[in-house]
Short mmCIF file of C-alpha atoms in Angstrom, two decimals:
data_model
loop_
_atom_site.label_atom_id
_atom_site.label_comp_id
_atom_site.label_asym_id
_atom_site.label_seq_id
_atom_site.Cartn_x
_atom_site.Cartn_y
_atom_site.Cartn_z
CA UNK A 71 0.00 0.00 0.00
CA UNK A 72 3.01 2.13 0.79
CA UNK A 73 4.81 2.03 -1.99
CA UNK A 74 1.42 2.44 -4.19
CA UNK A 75 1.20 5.99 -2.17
CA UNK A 76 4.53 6.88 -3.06
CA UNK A 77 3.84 6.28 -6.63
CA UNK A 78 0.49 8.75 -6.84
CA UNK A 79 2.62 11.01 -5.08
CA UNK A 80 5.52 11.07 -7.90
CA UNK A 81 3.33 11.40 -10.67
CA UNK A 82 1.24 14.09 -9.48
CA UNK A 83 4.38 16.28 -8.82
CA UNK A 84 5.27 15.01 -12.04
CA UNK A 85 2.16 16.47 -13.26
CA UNK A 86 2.53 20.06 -12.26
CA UNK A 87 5.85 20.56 -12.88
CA UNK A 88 4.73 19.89 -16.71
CA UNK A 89 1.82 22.47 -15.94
CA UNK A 90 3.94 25.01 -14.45
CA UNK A 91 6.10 24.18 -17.73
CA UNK A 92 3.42 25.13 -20.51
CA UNK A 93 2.47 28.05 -18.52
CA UNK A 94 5.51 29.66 -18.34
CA UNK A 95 5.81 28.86 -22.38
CA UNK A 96 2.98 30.01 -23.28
CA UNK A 97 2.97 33.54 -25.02
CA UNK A 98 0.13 35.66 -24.36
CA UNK A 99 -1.28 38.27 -26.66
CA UNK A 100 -0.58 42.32 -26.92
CA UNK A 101 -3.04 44.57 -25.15
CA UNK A 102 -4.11 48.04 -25.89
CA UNK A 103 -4.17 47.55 -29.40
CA UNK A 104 -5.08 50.57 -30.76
CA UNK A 105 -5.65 51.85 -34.37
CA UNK A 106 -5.21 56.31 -35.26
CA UNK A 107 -5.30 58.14 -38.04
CA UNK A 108 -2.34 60.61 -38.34
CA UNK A 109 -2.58 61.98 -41.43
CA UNK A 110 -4.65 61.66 -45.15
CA UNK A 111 -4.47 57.81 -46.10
CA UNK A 112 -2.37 57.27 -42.83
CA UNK A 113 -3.31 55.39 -39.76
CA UNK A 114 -0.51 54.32 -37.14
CA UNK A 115 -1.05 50.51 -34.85
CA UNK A 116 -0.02 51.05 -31.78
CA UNK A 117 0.17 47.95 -28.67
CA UNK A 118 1.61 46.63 -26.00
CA UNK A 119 3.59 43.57 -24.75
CA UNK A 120 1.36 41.47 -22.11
CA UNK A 121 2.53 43.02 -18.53
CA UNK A 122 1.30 39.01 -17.52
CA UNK A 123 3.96 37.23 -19.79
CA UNK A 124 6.49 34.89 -17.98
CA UNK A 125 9.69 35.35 -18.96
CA UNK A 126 10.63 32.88 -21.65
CA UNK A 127 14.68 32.29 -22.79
CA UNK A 128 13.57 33.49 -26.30
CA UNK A 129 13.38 37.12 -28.09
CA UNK A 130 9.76 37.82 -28.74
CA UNK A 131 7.95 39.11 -32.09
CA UNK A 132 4.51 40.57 -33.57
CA UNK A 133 2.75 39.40 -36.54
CA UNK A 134 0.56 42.32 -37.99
CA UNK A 135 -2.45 41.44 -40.42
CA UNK A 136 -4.25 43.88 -42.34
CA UNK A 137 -7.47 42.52 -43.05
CA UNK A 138 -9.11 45.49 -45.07
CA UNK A 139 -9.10 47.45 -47.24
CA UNK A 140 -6.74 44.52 -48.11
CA UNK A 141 -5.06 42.11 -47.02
CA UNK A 142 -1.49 42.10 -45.94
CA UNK A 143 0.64 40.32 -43.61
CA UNK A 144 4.19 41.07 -41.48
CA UNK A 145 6.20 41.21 -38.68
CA UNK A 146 7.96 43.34 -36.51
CA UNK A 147 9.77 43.66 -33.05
CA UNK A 148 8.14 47.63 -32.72
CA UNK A 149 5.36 47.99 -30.74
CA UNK A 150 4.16 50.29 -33.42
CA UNK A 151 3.75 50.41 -37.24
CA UNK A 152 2.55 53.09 -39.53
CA UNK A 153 0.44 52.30 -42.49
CA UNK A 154 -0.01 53.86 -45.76
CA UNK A 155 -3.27 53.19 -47.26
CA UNK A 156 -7.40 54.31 -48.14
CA UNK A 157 -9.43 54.74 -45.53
CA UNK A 158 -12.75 55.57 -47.15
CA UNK A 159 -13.72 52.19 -46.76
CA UNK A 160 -12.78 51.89 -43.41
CA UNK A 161 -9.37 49.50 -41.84
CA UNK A 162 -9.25 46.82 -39.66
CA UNK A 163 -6.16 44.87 -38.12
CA UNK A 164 -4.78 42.46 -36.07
CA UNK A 165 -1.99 41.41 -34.00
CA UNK A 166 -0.11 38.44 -32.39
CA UNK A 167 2.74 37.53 -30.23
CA UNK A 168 5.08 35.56 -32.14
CA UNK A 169 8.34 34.03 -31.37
CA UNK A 170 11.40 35.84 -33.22
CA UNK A 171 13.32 33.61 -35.82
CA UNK A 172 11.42 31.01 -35.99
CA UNK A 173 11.91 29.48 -32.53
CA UNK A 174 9.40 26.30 -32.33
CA UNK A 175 6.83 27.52 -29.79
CA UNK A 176 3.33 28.53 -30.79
CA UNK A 177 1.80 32.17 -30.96
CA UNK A 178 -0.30 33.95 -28.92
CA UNK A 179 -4.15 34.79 -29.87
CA UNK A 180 -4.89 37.42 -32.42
CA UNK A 181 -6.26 40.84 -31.03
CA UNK A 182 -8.26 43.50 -33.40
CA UNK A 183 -8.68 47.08 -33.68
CA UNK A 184 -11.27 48.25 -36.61
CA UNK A 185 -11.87 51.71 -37.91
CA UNK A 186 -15.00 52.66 -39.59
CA UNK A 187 -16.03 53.55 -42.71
CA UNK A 188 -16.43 57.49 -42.42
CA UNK A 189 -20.09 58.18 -43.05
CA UNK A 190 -21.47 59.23 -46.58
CA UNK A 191 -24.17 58.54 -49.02
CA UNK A 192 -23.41 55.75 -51.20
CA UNK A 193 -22.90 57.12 -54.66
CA UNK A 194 -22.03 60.63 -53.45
CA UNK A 195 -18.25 60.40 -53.31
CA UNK A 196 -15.89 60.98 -56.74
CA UNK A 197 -15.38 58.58 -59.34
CA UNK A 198 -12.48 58.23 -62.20
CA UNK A 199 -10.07 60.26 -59.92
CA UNK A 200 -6.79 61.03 -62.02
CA UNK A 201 -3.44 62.84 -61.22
CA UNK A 202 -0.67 63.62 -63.06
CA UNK A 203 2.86 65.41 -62.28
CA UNK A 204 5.36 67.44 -64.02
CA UNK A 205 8.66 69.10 -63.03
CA UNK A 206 9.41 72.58 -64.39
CA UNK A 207 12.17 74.79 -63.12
CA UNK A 208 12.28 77.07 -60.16
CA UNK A 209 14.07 80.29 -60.71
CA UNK A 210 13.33 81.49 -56.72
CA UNK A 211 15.11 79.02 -54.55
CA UNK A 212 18.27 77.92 -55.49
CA UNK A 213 17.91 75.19 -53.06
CA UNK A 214 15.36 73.61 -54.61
CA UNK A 215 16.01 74.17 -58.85
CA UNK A 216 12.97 72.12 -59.76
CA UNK A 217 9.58 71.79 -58.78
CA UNK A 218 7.03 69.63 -59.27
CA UNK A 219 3.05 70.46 -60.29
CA UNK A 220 0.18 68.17 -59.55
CA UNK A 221 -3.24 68.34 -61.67
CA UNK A 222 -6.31 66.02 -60.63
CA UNK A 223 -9.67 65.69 -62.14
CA UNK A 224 -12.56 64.08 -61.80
CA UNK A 225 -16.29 63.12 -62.08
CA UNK A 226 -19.02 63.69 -59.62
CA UNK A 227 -20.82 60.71 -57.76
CA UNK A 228 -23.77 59.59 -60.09
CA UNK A 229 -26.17 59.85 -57.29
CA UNK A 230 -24.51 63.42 -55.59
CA UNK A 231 -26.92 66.04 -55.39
CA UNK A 232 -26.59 68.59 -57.65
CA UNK A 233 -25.39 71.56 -55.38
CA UNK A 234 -22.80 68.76 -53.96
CA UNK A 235 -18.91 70.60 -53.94
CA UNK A 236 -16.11 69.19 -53.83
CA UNK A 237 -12.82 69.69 -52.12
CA UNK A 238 -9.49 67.96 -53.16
CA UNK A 239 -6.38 67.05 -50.79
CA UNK A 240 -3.40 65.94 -51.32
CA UNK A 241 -0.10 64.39 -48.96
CA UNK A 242 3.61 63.88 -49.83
CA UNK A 243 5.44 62.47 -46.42
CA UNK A 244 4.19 65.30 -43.65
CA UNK A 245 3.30 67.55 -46.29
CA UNK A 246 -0.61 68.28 -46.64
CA UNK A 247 -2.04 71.23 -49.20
CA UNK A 248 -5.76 71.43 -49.76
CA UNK A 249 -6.32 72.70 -53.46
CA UNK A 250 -7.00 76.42 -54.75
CA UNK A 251 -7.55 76.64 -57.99
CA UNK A 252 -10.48 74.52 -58.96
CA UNK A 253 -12.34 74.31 -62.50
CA UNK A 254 -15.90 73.43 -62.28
CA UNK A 255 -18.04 71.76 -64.74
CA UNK A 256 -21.66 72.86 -66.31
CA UNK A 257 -23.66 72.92 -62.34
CA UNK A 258 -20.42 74.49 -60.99
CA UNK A 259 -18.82 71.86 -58.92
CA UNK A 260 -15.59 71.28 -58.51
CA UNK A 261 -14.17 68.41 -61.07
CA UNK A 262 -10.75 69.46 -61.32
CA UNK A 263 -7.91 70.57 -59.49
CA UNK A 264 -3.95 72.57 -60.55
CA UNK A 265 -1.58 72.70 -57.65
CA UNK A 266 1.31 74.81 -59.47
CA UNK A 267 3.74 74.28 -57.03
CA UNK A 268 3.71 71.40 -54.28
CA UNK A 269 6.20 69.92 -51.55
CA UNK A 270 6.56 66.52 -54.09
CA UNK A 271 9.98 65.50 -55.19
CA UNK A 272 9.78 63.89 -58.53
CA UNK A 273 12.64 61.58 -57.37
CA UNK A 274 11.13 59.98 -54.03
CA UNK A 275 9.69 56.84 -53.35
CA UNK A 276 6.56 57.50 -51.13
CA UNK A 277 3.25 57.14 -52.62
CA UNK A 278 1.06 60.43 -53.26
CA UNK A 279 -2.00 60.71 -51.56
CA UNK A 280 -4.71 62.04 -52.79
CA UNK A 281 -8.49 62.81 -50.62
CA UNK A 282 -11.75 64.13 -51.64
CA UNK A 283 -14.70 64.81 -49.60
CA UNK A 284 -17.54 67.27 -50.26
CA UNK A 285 -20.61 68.86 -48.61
CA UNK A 286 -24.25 68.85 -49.78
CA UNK A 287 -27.79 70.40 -48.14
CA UNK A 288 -29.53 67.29 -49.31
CA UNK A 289 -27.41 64.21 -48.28
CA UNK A 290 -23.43 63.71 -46.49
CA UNK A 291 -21.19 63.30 -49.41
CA UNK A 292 -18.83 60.35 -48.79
CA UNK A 293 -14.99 60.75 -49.10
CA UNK A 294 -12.45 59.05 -51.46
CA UNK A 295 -9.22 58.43 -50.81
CA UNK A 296 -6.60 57.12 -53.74
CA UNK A 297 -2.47 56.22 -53.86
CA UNK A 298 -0.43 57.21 -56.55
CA UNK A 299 2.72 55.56 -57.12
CA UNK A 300 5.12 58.81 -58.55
CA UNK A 301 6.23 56.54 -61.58
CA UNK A 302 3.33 55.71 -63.04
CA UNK A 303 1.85 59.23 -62.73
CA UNK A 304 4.76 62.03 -63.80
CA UNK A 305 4.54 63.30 -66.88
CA UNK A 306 8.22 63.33 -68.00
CA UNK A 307 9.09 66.85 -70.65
CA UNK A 308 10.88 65.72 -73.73
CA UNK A 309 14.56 66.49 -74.38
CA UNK A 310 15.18 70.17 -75.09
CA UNK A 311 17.88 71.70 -77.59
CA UNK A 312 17.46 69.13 -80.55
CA UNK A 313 19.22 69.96 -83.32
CA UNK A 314 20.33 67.99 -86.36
CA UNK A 315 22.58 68.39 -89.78
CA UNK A 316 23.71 66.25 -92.86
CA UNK A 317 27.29 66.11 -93.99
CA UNK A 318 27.11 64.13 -96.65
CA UNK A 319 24.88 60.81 -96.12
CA UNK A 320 25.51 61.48 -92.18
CA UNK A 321 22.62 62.86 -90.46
CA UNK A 322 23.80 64.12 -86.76
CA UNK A 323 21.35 64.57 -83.65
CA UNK A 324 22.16 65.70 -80.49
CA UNK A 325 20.18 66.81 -77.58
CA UNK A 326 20.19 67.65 -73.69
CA UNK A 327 18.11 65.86 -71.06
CA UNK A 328 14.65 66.68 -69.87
CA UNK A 329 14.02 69.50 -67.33
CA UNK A 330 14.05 66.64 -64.24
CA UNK A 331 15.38 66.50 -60.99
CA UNK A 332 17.30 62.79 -62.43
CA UNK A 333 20.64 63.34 -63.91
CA UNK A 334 21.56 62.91 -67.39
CA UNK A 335 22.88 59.08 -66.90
CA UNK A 336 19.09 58.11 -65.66
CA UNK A 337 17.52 58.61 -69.06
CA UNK A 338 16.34 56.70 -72.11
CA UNK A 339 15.56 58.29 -74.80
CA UNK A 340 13.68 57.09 -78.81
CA UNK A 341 15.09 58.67 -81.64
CA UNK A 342 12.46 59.02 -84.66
CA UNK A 343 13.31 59.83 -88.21
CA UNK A 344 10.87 60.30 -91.08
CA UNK A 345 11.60 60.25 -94.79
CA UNK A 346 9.23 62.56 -95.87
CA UNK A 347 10.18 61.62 -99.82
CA UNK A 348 10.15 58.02 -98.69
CA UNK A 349 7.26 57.85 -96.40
CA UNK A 350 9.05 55.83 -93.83
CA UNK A 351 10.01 56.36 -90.50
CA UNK A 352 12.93 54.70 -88.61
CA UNK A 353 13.15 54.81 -84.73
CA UNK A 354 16.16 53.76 -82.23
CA UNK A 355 16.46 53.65 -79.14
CA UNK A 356 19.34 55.11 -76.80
CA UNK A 357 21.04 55.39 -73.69
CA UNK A 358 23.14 58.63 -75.12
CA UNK A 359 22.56 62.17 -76.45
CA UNK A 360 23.34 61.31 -79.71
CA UNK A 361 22.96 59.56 -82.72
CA UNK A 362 24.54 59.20 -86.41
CA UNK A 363 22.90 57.71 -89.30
CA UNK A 364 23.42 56.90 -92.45
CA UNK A 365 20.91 58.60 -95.23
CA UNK A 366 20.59 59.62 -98.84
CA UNK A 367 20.97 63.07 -99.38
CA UNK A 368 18.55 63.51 -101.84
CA UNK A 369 15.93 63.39 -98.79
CA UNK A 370 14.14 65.78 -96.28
CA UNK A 371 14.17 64.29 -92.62
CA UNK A 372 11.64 64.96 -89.72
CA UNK A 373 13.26 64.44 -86.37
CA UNK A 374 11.82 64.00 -83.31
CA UNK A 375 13.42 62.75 -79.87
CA UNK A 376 11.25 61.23 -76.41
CA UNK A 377 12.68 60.46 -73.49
CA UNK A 378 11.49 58.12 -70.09
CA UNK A 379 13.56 57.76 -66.96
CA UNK A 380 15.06 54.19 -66.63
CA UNK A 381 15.20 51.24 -64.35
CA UNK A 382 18.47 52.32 -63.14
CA UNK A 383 17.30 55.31 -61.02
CA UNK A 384 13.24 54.47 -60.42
CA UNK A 385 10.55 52.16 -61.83
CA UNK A 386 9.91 52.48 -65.06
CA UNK A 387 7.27 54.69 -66.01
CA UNK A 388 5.49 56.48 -69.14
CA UNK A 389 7.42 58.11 -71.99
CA UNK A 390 7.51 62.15 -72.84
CA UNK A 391 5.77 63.49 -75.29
CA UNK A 392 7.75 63.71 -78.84
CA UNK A 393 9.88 67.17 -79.43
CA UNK A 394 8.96 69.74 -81.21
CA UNK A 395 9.53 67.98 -85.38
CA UNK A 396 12.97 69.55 -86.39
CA UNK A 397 13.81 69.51 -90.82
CA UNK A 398 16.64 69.15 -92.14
CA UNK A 399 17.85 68.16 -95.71
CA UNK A 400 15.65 69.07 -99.19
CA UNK A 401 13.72 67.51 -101.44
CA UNK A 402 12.70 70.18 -103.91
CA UNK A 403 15.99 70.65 -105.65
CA UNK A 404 18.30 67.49 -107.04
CA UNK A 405 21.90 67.66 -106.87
CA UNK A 406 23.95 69.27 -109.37
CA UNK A 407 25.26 65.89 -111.04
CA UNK A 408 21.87 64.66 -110.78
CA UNK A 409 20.58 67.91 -112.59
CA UNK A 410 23.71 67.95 -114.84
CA UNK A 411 22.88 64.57 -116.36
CA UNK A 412 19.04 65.07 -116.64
CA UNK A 413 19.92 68.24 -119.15
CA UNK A 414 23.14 66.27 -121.21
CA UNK A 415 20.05 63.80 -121.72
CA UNK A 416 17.67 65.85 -122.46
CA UNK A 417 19.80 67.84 -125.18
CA UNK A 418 21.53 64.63 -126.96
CA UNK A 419 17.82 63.63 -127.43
CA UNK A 420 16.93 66.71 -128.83
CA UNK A 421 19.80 67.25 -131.43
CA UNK A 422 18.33 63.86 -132.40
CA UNK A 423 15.19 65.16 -132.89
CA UNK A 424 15.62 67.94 -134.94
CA UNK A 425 18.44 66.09 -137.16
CA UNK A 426 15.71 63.50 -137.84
CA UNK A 427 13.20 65.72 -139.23
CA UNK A 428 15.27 67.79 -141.01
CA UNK A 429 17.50 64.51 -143.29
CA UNK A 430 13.31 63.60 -143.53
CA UNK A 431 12.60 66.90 -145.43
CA UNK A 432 15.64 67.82 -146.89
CA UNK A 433 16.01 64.11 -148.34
CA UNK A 434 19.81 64.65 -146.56
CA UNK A 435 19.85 60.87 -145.46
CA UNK A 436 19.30 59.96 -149.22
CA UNK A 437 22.89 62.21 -150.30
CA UNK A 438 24.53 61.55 -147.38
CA UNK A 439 23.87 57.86 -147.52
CA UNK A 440 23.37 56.53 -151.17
CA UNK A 441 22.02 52.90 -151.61
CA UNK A 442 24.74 50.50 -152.38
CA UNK A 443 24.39 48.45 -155.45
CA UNK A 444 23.28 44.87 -154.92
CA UNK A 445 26.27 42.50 -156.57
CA UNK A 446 25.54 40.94 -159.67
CA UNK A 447 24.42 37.13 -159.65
CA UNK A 448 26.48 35.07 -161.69
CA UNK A 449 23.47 32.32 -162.76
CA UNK A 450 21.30 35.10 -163.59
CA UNK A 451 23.74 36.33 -166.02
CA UNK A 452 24.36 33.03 -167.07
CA UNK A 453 20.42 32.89 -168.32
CA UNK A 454 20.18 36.35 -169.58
CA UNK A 455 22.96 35.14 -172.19
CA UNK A 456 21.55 32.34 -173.51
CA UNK A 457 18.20 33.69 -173.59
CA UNK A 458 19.40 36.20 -176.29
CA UNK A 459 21.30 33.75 -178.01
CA UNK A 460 18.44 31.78 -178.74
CA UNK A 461 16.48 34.94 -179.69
CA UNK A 462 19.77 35.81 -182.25
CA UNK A 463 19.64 32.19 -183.69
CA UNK A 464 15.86 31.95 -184.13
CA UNK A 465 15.42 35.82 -186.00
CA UNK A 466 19.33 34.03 -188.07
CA UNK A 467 17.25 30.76 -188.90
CA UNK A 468 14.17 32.89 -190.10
CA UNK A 469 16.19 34.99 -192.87
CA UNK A 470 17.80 32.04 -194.43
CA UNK A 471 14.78 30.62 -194.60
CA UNK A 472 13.51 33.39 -196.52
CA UNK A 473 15.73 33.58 -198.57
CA UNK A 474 15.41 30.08 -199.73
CA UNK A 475 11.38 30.18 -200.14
CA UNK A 476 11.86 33.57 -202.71
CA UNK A 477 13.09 32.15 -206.39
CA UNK A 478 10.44 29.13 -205.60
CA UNK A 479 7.74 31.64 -205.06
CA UNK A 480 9.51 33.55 -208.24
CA UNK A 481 9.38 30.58 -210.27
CA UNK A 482 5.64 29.51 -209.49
CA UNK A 483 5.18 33.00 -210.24
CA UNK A 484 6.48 32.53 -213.87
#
């Protein structure tokens, strides 16, 4: 019985050591999870570690999941993360304590933190937003030589009211401008926006963002938020100072690089050359600021140079618009052994002409040129004679026999 005691007694302490084990492995979620907008299309997570967690031998993690307005998954040691995104149709998220590096212990439960959608009619808010960008130059602060423009424009919500207005936003890192020079369309709302100069550098990597909201009498106008990656939005200028010349059959083209904040080694640049007497264009494309080729030089050339910023320096993005058509070269006069030959040609053939007509009237060719006797055949002659021989020998035959047949006619006579 003893010894069956002792037994129990072993395996229960057996038993809650193992218990006291998992507990003190076990990780426990963050608290105070917390979800704040700081800015337009910016929210920051905020938590905590679990004040109730045992101490574990192992460095500690979060997982983050963003569960709308999409999905997206991470992790970080910080016990806060700022997010980038739309918030018109409301965020939610959700956090766990992880173990760092992949230690082999499970995670903790998920907490969540939602934000609302902010309220609005449906149907009220903007629709086929659009941005662009451009860089020009800035002749007031030599700090800054460029600067960048911004023009949005859209359509109003099919089922906004019509004295609904509009009012357009925009953010670029801590910078946030609220638009000023609107153009409105036929009921005089807003559908378009021109910021001339903005805190944007054409060579960053944030995303633009871009909010709308509006007010109305009749119902509450719901916002809009959109991201604009810079790439796929700036409107690059096309290469400035093009000029061209022929020497020979060499056509030469050189040009200088875009107004742009990128340097000149961060361009690509399309090279287009027409043949206007051809009809044909031929296009190449560059890394340089010039370009040779070989042409006939009894052509005139359009040329016309577009440039795009390459892979090297950002993402790729649109090309420029094509520069201003440049001619060179001429096709309304030929060259002067071209037009030399064409006359010598033209002269030789009419000498010809008017010697022609004038051995035709004059009968000159006739005098000039005499027909040539054809020689003599010998066989013909050789018939000709005895054909008059036997005329010779028949009248020869015919007078002897007259002269024979006269004393008999005499004598019958007599």
């Amino acid at each position: 019985m003893a010894p069956a005691l002792l037994i129990l007694l072993g395996a229960t302490v057996i038993l809650s050591a193992d218990s006291l084990s998992d507990k003190k492995s076990l990780l426990l979620p963050p608290t105070n999870f917390t979800i704040k907008v700081t800015g337009l299309s910016q929210v920051l997570l905020r938590w905590e570690s679990n004040p109730d967690q045992e101490p574990v031998n192992i460095e500690l993690g979060y997982h983050v999941r963003i569960n709308a307005p999409q999905e997206e998954d991470y992790e970080t040691r910080n016990t806060e993360s700022k997010r980038v995104t739309v918030l018109h149709k409301g965020f939610s998220a959700s956090v766990q304590t992880v173990p760092w590096n992949g230690q082999p212990l499970p995670p903790s439960r998920w907490v969540s933190a939602e934000l609302k959608a902010p309220p609005g009619s449906p149907g009220t808010s903007i629709v086929n937003l659009t941005c662009t960008t451009n860089t020009t130059v800035n002749n007031h602060t030599p700090l800054r030589p460029y600067q960048v423009s911004l023009h949005c424009s859209w359509l109003a919500g099919k089922d906004a009211p019509e004295d609904t207005q509009y009012f357009l936003y925009y953010r670029y890192g801590s910078w946030t401008e609220e638009c000023q020079e609107y153009r409105r369309d036929t009921l005089n709302r807003n559908t378009a926006c021109w910021f001339p100069k903005t805190f944007i550098s054409s060579r960053g990597s944030e995303a633009l963002a871009v909010h709308a909201n509006g007010s109305s009498k009749h119902a509450p106008i719901k916002p809009f938020d959109q991201l604009f990656a810079l790439h796929a939005i700036d409107r690059i200028n096309p290469p400035v100072n093009v000029t061209a010349e022929i020497e020979g059959t060499c056509l030469s083209i050189q040009w200088e690089k875009p107004v742009s904040a990128f340097p000149i080694h961060c361009f690509e640049y399309e090279v287009k050359i027409y043949n206007t007497r051809k009809k044909y264009f031929q296009t190449e494309k560059l890394m340089t600021n010039a370009f040779i080729s070989i042409i006939d030089d009894i052509s005139k050339y359009s040329v016309q140079v577009r440039a795009t910023v390459s892979s090297m320096c950002r993402q790729m993005g649109f090309w420029s618009e094509w520069s201003q058509p440049i001619y060179v070269g001429s096709d309304d006069q030929k060259p002067s052994t071209e037009w030399f030959l064409i006359v010598l040609m033209a002269a030789i053939c009419f000498i010809l002409l008017i010697f022609s007509f004038i051995c035709k009237t004059g009968h000159l060719w006739t005098r000039l040129f005499p027909p040539v006797p054809a020689p003599k055949s010998s066989i013909q002659d050789f018939f000709v004679i005895v054909s008059s021989e036997k005329k010779r020998l028949k009248r020869n035959n015919g007078a002897v026999f007259g002269k024979k047949l006269f004393p008999l006619k005499q004598k019958l006579k007599s």
